[in-house]
Each structure stands twice: as structure tokens, then as C-alpha cells.
PDB file of C-alpha atoms in Angstrom:
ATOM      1  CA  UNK A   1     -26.339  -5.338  49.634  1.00 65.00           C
ATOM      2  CA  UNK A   2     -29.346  -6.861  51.499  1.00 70.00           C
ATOM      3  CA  UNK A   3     -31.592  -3.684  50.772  1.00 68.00           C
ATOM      4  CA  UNK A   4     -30.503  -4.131  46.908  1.00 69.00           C
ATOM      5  CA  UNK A   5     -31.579  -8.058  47.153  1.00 70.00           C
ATOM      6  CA  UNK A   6     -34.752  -7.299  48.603  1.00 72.00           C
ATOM      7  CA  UNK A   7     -35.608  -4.628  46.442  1.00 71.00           C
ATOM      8  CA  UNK A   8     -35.244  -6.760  42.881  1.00 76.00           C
ATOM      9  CA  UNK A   9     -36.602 -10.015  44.644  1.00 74.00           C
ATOM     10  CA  UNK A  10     -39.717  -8.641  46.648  1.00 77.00           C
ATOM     11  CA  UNK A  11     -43.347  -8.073  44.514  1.00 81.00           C
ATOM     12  CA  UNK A  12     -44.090  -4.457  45.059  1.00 78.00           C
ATOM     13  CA  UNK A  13     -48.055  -3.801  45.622  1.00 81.00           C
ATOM     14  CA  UNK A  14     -49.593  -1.852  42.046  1.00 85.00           C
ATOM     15  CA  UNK A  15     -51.264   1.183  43.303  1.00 84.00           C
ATOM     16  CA  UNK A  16     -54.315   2.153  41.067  1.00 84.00           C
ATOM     17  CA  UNK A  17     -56.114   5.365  41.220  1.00 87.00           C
ATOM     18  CA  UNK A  18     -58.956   6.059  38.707  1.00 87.00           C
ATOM     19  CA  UNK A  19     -59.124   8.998  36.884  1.00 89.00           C
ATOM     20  CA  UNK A  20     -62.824   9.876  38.139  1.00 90.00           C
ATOM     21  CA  UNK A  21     -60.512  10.181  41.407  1.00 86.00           C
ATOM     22  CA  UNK A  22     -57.551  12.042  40.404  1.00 87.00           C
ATOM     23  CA  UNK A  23     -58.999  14.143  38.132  1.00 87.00           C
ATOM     24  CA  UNK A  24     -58.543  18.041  38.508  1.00 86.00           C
ATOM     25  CA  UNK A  25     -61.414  19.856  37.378  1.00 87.00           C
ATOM     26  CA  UNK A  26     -61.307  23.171  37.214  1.00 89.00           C
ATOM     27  CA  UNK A  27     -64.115  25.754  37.810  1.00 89.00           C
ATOM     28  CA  UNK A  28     -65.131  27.227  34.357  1.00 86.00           C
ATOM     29  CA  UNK A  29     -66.609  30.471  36.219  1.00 86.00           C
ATOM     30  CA  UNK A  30     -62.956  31.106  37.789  1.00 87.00           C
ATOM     31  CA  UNK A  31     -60.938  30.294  34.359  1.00 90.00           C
ATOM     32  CA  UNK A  32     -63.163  32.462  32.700  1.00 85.00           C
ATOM     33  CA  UNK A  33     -62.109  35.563  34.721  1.00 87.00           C
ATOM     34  CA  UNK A  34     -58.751  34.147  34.491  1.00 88.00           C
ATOM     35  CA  UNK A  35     -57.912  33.480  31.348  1.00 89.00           C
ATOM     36  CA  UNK A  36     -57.030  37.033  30.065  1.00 89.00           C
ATOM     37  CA  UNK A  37     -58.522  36.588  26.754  1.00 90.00           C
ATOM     38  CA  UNK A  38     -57.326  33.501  25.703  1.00 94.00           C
ATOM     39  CA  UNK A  39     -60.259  31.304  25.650  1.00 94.00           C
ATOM     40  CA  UNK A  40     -59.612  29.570  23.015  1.00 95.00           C
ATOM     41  CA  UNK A  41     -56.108  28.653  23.450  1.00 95.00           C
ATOM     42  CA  UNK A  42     -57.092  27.244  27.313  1.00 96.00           C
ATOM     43  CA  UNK A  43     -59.684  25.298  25.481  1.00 96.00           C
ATOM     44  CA  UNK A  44     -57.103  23.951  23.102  1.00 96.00           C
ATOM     45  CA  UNK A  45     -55.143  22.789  25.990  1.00 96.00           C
ATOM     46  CA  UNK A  46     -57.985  21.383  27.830  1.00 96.00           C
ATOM     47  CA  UNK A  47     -58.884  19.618  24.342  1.00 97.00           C
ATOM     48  CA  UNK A  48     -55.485  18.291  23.860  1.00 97.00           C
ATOM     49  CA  UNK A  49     -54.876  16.700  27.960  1.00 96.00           C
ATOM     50  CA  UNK A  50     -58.531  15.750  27.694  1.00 96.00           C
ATOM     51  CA  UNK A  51     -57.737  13.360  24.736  1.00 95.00           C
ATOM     52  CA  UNK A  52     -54.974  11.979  26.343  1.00 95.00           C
ATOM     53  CA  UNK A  53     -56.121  11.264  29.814  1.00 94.00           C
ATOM     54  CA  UNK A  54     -59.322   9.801  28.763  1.00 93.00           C
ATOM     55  CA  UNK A  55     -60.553   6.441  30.060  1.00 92.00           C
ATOM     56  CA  UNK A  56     -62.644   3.890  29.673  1.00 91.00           C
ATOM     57  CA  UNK A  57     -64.256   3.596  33.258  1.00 92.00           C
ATOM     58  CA  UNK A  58     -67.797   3.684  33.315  1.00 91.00           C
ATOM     59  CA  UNK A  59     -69.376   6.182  34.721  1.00 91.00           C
ATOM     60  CA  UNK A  60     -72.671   4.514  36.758  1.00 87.00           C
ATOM     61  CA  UNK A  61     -74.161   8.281  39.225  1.00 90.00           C
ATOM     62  CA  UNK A  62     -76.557  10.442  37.289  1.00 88.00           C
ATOM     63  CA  UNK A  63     -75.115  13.393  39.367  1.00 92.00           C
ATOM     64  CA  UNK A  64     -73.425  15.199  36.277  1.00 92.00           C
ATOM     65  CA  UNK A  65     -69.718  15.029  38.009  1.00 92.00           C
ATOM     66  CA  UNK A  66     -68.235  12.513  35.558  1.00 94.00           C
ATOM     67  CA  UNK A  67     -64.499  13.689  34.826  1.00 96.00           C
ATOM     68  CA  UNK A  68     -64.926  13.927  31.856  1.00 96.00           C
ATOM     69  CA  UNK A  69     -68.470  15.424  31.599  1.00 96.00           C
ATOM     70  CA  UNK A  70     -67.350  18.673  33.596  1.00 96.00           C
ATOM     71  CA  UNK A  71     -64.118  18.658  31.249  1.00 96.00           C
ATOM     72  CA  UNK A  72     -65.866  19.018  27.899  1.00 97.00           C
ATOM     73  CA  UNK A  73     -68.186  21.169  29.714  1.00 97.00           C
ATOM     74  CA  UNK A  74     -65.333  23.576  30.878  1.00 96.00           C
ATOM     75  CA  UNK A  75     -63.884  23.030  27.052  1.00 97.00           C
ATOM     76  CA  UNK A  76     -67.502  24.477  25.684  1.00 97.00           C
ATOM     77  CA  UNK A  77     -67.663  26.965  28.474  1.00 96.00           C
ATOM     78  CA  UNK A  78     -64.569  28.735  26.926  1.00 96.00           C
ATOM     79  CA  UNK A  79     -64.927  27.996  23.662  1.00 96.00           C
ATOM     80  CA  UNK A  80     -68.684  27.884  22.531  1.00 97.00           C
ATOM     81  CA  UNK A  81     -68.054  27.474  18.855  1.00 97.00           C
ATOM     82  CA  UNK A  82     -65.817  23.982  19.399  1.00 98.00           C
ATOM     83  CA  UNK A  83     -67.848  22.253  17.058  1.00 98.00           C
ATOM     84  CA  UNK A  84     -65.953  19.184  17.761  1.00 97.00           C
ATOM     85  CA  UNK A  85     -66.289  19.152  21.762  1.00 98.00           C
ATOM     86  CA  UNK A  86     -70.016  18.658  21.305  1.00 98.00           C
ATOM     87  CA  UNK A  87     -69.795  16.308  18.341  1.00 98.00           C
ATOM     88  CA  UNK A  88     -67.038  14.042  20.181  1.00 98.00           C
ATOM     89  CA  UNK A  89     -67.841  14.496  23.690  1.00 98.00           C
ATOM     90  CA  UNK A  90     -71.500  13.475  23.326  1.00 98.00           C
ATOM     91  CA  UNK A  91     -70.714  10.573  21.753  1.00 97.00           C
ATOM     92  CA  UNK A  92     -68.110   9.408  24.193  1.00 97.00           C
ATOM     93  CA  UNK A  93     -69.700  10.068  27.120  1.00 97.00           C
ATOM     94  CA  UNK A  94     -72.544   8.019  25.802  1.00 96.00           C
ATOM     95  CA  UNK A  95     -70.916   5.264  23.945  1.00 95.00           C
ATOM     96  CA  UNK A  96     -67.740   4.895  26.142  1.00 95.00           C
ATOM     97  CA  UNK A  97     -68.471   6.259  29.838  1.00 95.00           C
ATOM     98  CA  UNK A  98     -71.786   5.532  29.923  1.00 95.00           C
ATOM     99  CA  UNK A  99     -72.553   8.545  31.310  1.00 96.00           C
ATOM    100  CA  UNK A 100     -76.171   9.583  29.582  1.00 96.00           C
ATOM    101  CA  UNK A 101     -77.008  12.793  31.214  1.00 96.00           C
ATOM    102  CA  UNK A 102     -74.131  14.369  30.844  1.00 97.00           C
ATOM    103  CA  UNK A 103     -73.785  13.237  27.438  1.00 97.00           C
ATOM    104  CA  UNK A 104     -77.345  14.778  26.823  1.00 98.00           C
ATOM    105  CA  UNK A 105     -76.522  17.890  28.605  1.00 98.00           C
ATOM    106  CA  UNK A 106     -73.327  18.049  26.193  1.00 98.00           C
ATOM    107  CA  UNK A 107     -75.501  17.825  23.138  1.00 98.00           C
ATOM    108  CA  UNK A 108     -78.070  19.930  24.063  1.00 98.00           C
ATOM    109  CA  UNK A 109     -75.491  22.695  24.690  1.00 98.00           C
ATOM    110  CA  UNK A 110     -73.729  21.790  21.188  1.00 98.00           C
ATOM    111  CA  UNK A 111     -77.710  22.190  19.792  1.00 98.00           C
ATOM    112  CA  UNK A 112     -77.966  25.528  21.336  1.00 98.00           C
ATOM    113  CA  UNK A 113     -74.891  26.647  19.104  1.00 98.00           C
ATOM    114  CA  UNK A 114     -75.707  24.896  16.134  1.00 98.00           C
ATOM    115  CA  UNK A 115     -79.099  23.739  15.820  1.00 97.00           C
ATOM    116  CA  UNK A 116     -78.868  22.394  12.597  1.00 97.00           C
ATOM    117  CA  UNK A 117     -76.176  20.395  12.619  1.00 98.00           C
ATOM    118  CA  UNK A 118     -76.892  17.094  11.320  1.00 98.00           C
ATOM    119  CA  UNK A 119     -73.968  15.073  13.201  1.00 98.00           C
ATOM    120  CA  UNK A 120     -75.330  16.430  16.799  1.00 98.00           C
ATOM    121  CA  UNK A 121     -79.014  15.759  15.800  1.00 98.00           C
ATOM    122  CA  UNK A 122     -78.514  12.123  14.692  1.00 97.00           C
ATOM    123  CA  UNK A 123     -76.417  11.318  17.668  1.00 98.00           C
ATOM    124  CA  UNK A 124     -78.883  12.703  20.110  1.00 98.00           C
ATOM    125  CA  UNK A 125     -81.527  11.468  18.764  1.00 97.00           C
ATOM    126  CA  UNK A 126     -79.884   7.963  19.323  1.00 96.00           C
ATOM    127  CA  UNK A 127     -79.196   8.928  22.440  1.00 98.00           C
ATOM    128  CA  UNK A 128     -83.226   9.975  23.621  1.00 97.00           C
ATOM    129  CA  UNK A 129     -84.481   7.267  22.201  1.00 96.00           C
ATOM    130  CA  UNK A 130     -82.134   4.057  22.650  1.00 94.00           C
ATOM    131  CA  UNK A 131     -80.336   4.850  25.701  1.00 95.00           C
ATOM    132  CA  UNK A 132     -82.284   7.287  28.044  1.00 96.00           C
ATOM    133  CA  UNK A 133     -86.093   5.874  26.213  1.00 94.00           C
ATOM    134  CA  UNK A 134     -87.041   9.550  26.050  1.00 95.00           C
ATOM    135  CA  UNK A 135     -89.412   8.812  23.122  1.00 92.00           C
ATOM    136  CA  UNK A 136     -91.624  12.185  23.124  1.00 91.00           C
ATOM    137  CA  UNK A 137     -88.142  14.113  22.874  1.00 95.00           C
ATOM    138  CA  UNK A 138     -86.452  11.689  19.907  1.00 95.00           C
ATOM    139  CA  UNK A 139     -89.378  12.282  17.400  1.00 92.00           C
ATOM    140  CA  UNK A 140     -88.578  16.127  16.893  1.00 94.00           C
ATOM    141  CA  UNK A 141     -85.136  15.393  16.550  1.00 97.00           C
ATOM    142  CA  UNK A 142     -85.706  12.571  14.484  1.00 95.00           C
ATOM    143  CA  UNK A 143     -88.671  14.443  12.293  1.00 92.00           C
ATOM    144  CA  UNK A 144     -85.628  17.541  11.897  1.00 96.00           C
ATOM    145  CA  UNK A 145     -83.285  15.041  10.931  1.00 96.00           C
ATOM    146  CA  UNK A 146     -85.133  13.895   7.749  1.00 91.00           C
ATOM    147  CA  UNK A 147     -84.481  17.441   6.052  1.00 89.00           C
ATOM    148  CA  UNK A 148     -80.748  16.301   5.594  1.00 96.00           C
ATOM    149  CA  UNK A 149     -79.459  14.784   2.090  1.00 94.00           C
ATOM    150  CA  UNK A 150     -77.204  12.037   4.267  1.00 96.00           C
ATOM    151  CA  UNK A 151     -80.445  10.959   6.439  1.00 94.00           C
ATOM    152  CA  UNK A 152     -80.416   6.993   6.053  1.00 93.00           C
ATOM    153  CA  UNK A 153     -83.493   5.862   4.426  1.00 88.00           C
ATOM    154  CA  UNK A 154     -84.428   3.548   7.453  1.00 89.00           C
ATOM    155  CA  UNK A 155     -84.889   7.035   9.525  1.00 89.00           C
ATOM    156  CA  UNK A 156     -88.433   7.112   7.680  1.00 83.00           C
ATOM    157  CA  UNK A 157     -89.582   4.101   9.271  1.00 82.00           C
ATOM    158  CA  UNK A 158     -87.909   4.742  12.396  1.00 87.00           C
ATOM    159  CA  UNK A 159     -90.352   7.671  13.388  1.00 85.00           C
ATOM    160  CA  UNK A 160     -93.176   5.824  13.200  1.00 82.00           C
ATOM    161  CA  UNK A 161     -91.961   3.365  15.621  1.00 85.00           C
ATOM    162  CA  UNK A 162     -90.644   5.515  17.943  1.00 88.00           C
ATOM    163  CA  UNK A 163     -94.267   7.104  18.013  1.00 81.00           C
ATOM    164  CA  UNK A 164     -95.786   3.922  18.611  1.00 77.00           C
ATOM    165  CA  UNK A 165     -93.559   3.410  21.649  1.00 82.00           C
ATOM    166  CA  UNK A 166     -94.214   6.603  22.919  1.00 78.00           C
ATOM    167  CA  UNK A 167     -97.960   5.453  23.841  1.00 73.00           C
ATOM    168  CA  UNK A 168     -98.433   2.515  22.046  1.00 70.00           C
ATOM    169  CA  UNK A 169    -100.862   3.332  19.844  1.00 65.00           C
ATOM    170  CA  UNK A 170    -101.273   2.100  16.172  1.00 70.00           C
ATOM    171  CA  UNK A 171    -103.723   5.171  15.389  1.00 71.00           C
ATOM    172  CA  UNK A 172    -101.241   7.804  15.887  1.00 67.00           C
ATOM    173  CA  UNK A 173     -97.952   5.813  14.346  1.00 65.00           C
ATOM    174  CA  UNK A 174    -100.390   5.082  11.566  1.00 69.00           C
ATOM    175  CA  UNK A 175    -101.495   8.549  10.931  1.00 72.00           C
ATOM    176  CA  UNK A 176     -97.324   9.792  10.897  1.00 68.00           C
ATOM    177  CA  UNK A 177     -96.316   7.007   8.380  1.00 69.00           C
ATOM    178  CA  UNK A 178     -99.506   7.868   6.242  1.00 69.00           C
ATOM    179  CA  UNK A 179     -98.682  11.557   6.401  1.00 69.00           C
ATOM    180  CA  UNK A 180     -95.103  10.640   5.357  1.00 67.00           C
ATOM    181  CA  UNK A 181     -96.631   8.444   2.373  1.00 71.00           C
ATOM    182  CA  UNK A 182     -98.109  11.226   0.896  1.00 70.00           C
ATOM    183  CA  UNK A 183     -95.447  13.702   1.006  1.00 69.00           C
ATOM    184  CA  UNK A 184     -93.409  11.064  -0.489  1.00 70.00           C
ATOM    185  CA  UNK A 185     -93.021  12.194  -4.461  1.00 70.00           C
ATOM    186  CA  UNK A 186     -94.890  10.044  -6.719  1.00 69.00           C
ATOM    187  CA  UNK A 187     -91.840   8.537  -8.804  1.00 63.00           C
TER     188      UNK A 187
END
């Protein structure tokens, strides 16, 4: 009777683990030679636990071990054409985890597979140039980017000031937006 009083009376101390801590990560050399084939249905699975367990913790180390980095990374190791893992995974370890290099190592991978894919070239050119300030690497992506019909107008005027932070010069963000103004049509 005693044991059952204490037990409903006494504050029991909350135990919190993080999930950068309990994580399992898997090595994506090993499941490959393990998984018999079915690559994409381990990648499913992966997916589907991935979405689920996800948290909001930021993630401060540049050492690509994030959780969640080497989970989307072992999601894209198996299944290279998982549009999706690049599109989403970029964005959340960017946006959400805070994580920048892995999210740039995520979208470069994605831009290996699918180099013209408008979603995954926006997004990391966000990503080089308003998060990791990598303005000599944003102006390709951003210069590709204005071949797509859904390109936001502003993305025209962007470029030129992305060159000018680059190296601060007028001259050369000058020369890009006068290059653009003539290719412009005349209507």
C-alpha cells in the first residue's frame, strides 16, 4: 500500500534524449550489399521512419553527422532517382536543422541526378547565397535558373546584386544587368 502511495504522489524525473543521440544510422555501404535487391523498398522505409522521427533540434557542427543528414543521404544512396529526398531534405536541413553543409551536400547530389530541375536549383541557390554567402557559386545557379517559365521576375535583378557582393564592384554588376537589358525583347 505504501509503494502504491508513493508511486501516484512522488514527481518522477522526465528523461530526455535527443534524437541526434539516439539516432541509429546505418552504414549505406553495408545496406547496399545487404539489401538483396530491394533498394527501393529499404529507401521507402527509411523515407517513411525518417518523416516520422524528424525533429526540430538544430543542428550547430559543420562535421556532416547530423541525423538526419546521413539519413537522407543513406535514402539517396539506395535510391538515386528519389526526386523527393533531395527536394525535401535540402530544404529541411537548411530551413529547419540548420544544418547548411549537409543540406548543400544533399542538393548537390540531387543536382548530379537531375541537373535541371528547377525546384533543386532555386532552393540551392538560396541556400549559396543567403545562408552559406557563397556568392561566386549562387550566380550560375541563379543565371540557369532564369531559363525556367516559373522563374520570379525579381530573379533578374537578383543576379546583379549577388555579383556586386561577390567583389563589390559596380563595373561588373553593371555590365550583367546591361547584358540582361539587351537580351530583354523589345515589347
Amino acid at each position: 500500500m505504501s509503494a502504491g502511495l508513493i508511486h501516484t504522489h512522488s514527481i518522477k524525473p522526465e528523461i530526455v534524449i535527443s534524437k541526434q543521440s539516439s539516432a541509429i544510422n546505418i552504414n549505406k555501404d553495408f545496406l547496399n550489399i545487404l539489401s538483396g535487391g530491394y533498394n527501393n523498398l529499404l529507401a521507402s522505409f527509411f523515407w517513411i521512419t525518417t518523416l516520422l522521427e524528424s525533429d526540430l533540434e538544430h543542428y550547430k557542427k559543420k562535421d556532416l553527422n547530423s541525423w538526419l543528414y546521413l539519413r537522407f543521404a543513406l535514402i539517396t544512396n539506395l535510391d538515386p532517382l528519389f526526386i523527393g529526398a533531395y527536394q525535401f531534405g535540402g530544404k529541411y536541413l537548411n530551413i529547419v536543422k540548420d544544418d547548411l553543409e549537409g543540406s548543400r551536400n544533399i542538393f548537390k547530389a540531387g543536382l548530379k541526378q537531375f541537373p535541371d530541375n528547377y525546384d533543386l536549383l532555386f532552393n540551392y541557390g538560396f541556400l549559396l547565397a543567403f545562408e552559406i554567402k557563397d556568392y561566386n557559386a549562387a550566380v550560375p545557379i541563379y543565371t540557369k535558373v532564369l531559363n525556367f517559365p516559373e522563374t520570379p521576375e525579381y530573379i533578374k535583378s537578383l543576379i546583379p546584386k549577388i555579383i556586386y557582393m561577390q567583389d563589390k564592384s559596380l563595373e561588373s554588376a553593371y555590365s550583367m544587368l546591361h547584358e540582361m537589358y539587351k537580351n530583354e525583347p523589345k515589347d
